[in-house]
Coordinates of C-alpha atoms in Angstrom, one line a residue:
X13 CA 147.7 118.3 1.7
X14 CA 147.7 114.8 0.8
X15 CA 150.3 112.3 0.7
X16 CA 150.1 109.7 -2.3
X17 CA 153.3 107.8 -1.0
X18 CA 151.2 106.8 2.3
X19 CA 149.0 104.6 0.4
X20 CA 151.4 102.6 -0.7
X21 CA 153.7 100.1 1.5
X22 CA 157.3 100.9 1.6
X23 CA 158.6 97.9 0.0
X24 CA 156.8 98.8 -3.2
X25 CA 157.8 102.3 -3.2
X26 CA 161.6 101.3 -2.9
X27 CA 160.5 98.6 -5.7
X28 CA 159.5 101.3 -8.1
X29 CA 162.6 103.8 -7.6
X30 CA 165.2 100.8 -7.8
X31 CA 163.2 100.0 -11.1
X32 CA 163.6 103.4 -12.4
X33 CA 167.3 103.6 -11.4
X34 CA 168.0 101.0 -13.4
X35 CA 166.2 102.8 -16.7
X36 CA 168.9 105.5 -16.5
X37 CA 172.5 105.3 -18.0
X38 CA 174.9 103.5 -15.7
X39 CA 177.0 106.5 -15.1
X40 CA 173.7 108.2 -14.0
X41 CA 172.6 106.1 -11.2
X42 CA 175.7 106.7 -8.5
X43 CA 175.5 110.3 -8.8
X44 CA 171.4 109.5 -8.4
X45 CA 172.0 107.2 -5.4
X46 CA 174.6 110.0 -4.3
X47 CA 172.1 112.2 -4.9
X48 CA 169.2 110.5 -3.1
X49 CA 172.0 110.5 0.1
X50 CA 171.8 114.5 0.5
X51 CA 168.2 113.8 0.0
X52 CA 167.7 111.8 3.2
X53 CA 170.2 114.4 4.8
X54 CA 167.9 117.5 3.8
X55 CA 164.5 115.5 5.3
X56 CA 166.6 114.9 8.5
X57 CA 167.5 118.3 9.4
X58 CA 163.9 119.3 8.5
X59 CA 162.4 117.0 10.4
X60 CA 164.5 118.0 13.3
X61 CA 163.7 121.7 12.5
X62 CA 160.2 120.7 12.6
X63 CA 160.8 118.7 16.1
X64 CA 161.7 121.7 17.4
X65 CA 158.7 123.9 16.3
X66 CA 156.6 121.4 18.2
X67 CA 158.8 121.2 21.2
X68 CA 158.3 125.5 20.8
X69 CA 154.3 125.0 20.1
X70 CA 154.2 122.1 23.4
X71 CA 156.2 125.1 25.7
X72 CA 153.4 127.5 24.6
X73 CA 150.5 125.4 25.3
X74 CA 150.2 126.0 28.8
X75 CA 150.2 129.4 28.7
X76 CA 147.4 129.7 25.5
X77 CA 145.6 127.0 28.0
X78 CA 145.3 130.2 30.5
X79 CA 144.3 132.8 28.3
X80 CA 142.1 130.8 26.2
X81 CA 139.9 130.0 30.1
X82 CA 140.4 133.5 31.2
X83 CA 138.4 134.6 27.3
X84 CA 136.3 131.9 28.0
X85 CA 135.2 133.1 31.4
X86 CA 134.6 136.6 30.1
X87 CA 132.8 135.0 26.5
X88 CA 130.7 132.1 28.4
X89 CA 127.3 133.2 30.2
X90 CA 128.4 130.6 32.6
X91 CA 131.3 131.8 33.5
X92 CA 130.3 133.8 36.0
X93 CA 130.8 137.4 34.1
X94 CA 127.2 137.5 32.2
X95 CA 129.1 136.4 28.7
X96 CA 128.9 138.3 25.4
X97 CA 125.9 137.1 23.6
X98 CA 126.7 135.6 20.1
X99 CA 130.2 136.2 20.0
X100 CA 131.6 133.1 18.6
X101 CA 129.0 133.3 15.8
X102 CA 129.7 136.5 15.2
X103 CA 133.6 135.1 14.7
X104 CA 132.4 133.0 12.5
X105 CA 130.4 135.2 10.4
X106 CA 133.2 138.0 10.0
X107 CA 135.8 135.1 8.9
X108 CA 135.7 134.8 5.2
X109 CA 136.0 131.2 5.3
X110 CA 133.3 130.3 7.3
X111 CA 130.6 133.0 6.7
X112 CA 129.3 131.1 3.3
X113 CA 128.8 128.1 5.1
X114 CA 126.6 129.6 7.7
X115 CA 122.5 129.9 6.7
X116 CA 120.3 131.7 8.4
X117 CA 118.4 128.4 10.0
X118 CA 122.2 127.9 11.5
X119 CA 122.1 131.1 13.3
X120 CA 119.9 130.9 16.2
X121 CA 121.2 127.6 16.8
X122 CA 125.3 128.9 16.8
X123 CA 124.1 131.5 19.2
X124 CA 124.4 128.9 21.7
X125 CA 127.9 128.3 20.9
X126 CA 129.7 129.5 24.0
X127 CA 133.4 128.6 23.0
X128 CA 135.9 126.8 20.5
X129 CA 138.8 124.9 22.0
X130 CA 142.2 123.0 20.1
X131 CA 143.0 119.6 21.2
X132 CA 145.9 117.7 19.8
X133 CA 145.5 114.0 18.8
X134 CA 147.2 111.6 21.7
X135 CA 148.7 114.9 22.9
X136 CA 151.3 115.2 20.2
X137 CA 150.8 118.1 18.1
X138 CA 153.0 116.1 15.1
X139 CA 149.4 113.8 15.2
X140 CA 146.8 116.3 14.3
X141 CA 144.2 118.4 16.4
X142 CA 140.4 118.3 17.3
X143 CA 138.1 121.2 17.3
X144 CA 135.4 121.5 19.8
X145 CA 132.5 123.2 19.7
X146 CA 131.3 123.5 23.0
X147 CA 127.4 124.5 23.0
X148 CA 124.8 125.7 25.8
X149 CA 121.5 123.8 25.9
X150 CA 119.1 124.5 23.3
X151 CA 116.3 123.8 21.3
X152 CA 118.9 121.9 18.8
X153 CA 121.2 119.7 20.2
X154 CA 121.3 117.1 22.3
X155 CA 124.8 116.9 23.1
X156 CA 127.0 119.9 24.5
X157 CA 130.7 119.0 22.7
X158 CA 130.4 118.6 18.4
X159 CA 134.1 117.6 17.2
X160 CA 136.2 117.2 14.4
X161 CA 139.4 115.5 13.8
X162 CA 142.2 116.1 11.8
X163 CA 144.8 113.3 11.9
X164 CA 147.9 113.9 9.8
X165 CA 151.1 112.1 9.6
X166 CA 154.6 113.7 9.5
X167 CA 156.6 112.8 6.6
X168 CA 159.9 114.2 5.5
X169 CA 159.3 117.1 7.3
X170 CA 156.3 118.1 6.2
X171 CA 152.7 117.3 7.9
X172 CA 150.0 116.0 5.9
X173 CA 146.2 114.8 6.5
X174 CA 144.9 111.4 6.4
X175 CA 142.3 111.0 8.2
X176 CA 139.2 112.9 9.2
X177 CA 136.7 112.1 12.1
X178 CA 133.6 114.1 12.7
X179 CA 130.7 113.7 14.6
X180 CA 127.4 112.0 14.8
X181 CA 124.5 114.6 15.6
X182 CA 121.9 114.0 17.9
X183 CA 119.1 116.5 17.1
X184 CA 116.4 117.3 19.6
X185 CA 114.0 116.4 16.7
X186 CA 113.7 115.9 13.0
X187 CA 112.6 119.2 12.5
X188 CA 115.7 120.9 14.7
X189 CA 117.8 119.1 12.4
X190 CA 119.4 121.9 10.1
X191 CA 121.4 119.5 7.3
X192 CA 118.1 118.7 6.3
X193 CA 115.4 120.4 4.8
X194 CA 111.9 118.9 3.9
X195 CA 110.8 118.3 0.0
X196 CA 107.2 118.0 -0.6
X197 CA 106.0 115.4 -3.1
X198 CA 103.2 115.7 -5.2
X199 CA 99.8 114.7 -3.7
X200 CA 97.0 113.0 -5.4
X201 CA 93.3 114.2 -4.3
X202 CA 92.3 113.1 -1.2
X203 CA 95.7 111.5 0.0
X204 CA 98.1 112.6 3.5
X205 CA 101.0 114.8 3.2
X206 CA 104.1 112.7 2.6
X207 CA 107.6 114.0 2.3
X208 CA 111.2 112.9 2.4
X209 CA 114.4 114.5 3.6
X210 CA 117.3 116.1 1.7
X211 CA 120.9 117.2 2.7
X212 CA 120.9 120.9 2.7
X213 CA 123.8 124.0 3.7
X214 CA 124.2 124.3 6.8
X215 CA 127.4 125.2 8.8
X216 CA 126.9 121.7 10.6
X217 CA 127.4 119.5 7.7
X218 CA 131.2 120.3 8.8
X219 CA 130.8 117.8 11.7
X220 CA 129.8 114.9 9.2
X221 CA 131.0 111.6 10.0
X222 CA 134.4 111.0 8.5
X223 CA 137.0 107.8 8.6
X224 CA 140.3 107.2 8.3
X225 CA 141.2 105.9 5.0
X226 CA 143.9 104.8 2.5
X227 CA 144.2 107.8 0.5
X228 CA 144.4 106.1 -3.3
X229 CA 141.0 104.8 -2.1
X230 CA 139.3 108.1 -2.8
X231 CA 137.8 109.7 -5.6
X232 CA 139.3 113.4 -6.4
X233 CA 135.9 114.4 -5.7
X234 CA 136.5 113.4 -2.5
X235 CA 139.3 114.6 -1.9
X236 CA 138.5 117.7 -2.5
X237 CA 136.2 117.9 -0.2
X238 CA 138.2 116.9 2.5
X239 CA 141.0 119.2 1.5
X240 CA 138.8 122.0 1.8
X241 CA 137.3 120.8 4.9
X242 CA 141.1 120.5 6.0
X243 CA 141.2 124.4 5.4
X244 CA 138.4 125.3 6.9
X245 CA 140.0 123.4 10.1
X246 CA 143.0 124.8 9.6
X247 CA 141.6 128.3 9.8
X248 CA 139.3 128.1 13.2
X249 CA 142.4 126.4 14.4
X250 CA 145.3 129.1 13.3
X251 CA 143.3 132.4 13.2
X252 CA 139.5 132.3 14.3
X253 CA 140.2 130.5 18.0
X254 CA 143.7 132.7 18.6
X255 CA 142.8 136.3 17.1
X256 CA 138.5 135.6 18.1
X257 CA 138.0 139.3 19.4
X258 CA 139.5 140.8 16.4
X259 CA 136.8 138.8 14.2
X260 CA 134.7 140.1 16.5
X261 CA 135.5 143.5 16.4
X262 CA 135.7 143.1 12.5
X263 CA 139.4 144.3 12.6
X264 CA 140.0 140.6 10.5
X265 CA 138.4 138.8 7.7

């Protein structure tokens, strides 16, 4: 979800409600401002209902800490138990969110994924969280960690996103890189192959480079996009990482 109000500096939100006030009838605006005073009542006790779901959600972190490492130690062929081959891509290919955004050239490079871990932004779940994609060496990737950020801000009661981060790739080579797929141009007799590159699907376009922003600085294209990016987040984060063996098992979609 995003948050309109953020964009805009509090002085010229107060500047726009005191304007409307005074467009309604005089004996209107006290039962509006008496109104607006249970309103600032309501957002405190859900903010501190909310303060105590992360105080609840910081308690149980420890203990998802532990089982997470002792999943990853049966999961990751390092870890010392021979690993299940492919299992977070097979996660990801049983969830109905991510599945379409998986091709086939993504495949043999996910196979390498040996686990997915949740990160909070400055340790304070009210901040946002950070996937990471934690990958084995391969033919793909120069870097082992690929992560993306989801800041969000906590505004009468309610979280919402306003910033994403991703991050940069480094491919192996220009022909490991999967967002990109070669498009011949038309040669005249006689002359050398030339080509340029194109964005294509691929399940890694998730990690593109994203930066915090105003929000009324975007287009709705864009923010679109990043709402549906937020989802996809959302979903690795609240259902693939916590419930991975029944994805993998097929007992969720």
């Amino acid at each position: 979800m995003f948050y309109d109000i953020l964009a805009e500096n509090d002085d010229s939100f107060q500047h726009k409600t005191i304007k409307h006030i005074n467009t309604l009838p005089v004996e209107v605006r006290c039962r509006t401002y008496a109104l607006m005073s249970v309103g600032k009542q309501l957002s405190a006790v859900k903010d501190a209902h909310l303060s105590n779901v992360f105080k609840l959600q910081k308690d149980n972190e420890e203990l998802l800490r532990k089982l997470y490492e002792e999943r990853r130690k049966v999961v990751d062929p390092n870890g010392g138990l021979g690993g299940v081959p492919g299992f977070w891509l097979n996660c990801l290919l049983k969830n109905e969110t991510t599945a379409p955004m998986i091709s086939s050239r993504d495949k043999e490079a996910l196979q390498s994924l040996r686990d997915i871990t949740i990160e909070y932004v400055d340790n304070d779940i009210s901040k946002g969280f950070v996937l990471n994609f934690h990958f084995d060496s391969s033919v793909y990737l120069n870097q082992q960690v690929l992560r993306k950020t989801f800041r969000q801000n906590l505004i009468h009661g309610e979280q919402y996103l306003y910033g994403i981060e991703g991050s940069k790739i480094s491919w192996k080579s220009d022909q490991a890189d999967l967002t990109k797929c070669k498009e011949s141009k038309k040669r005249k007799p006689g002359a050398r192959f030339s080509g340029k590159h194109r964005q294509t699907e691929s399940f890694f376009n998730f990690f593109a480079l994203r930066h915090t922003r105003d929000m009324d600085m975007d287009s709705s294209d864009v923010r679109q996009e990043e709402e549906m990016e937020y989802e996809v987040g959302l979903e690795i984060k609240n259902q693939i990482v916590p419930f991975a063996i029944d994805y993998f098992l097929g007992e969720r979609r």
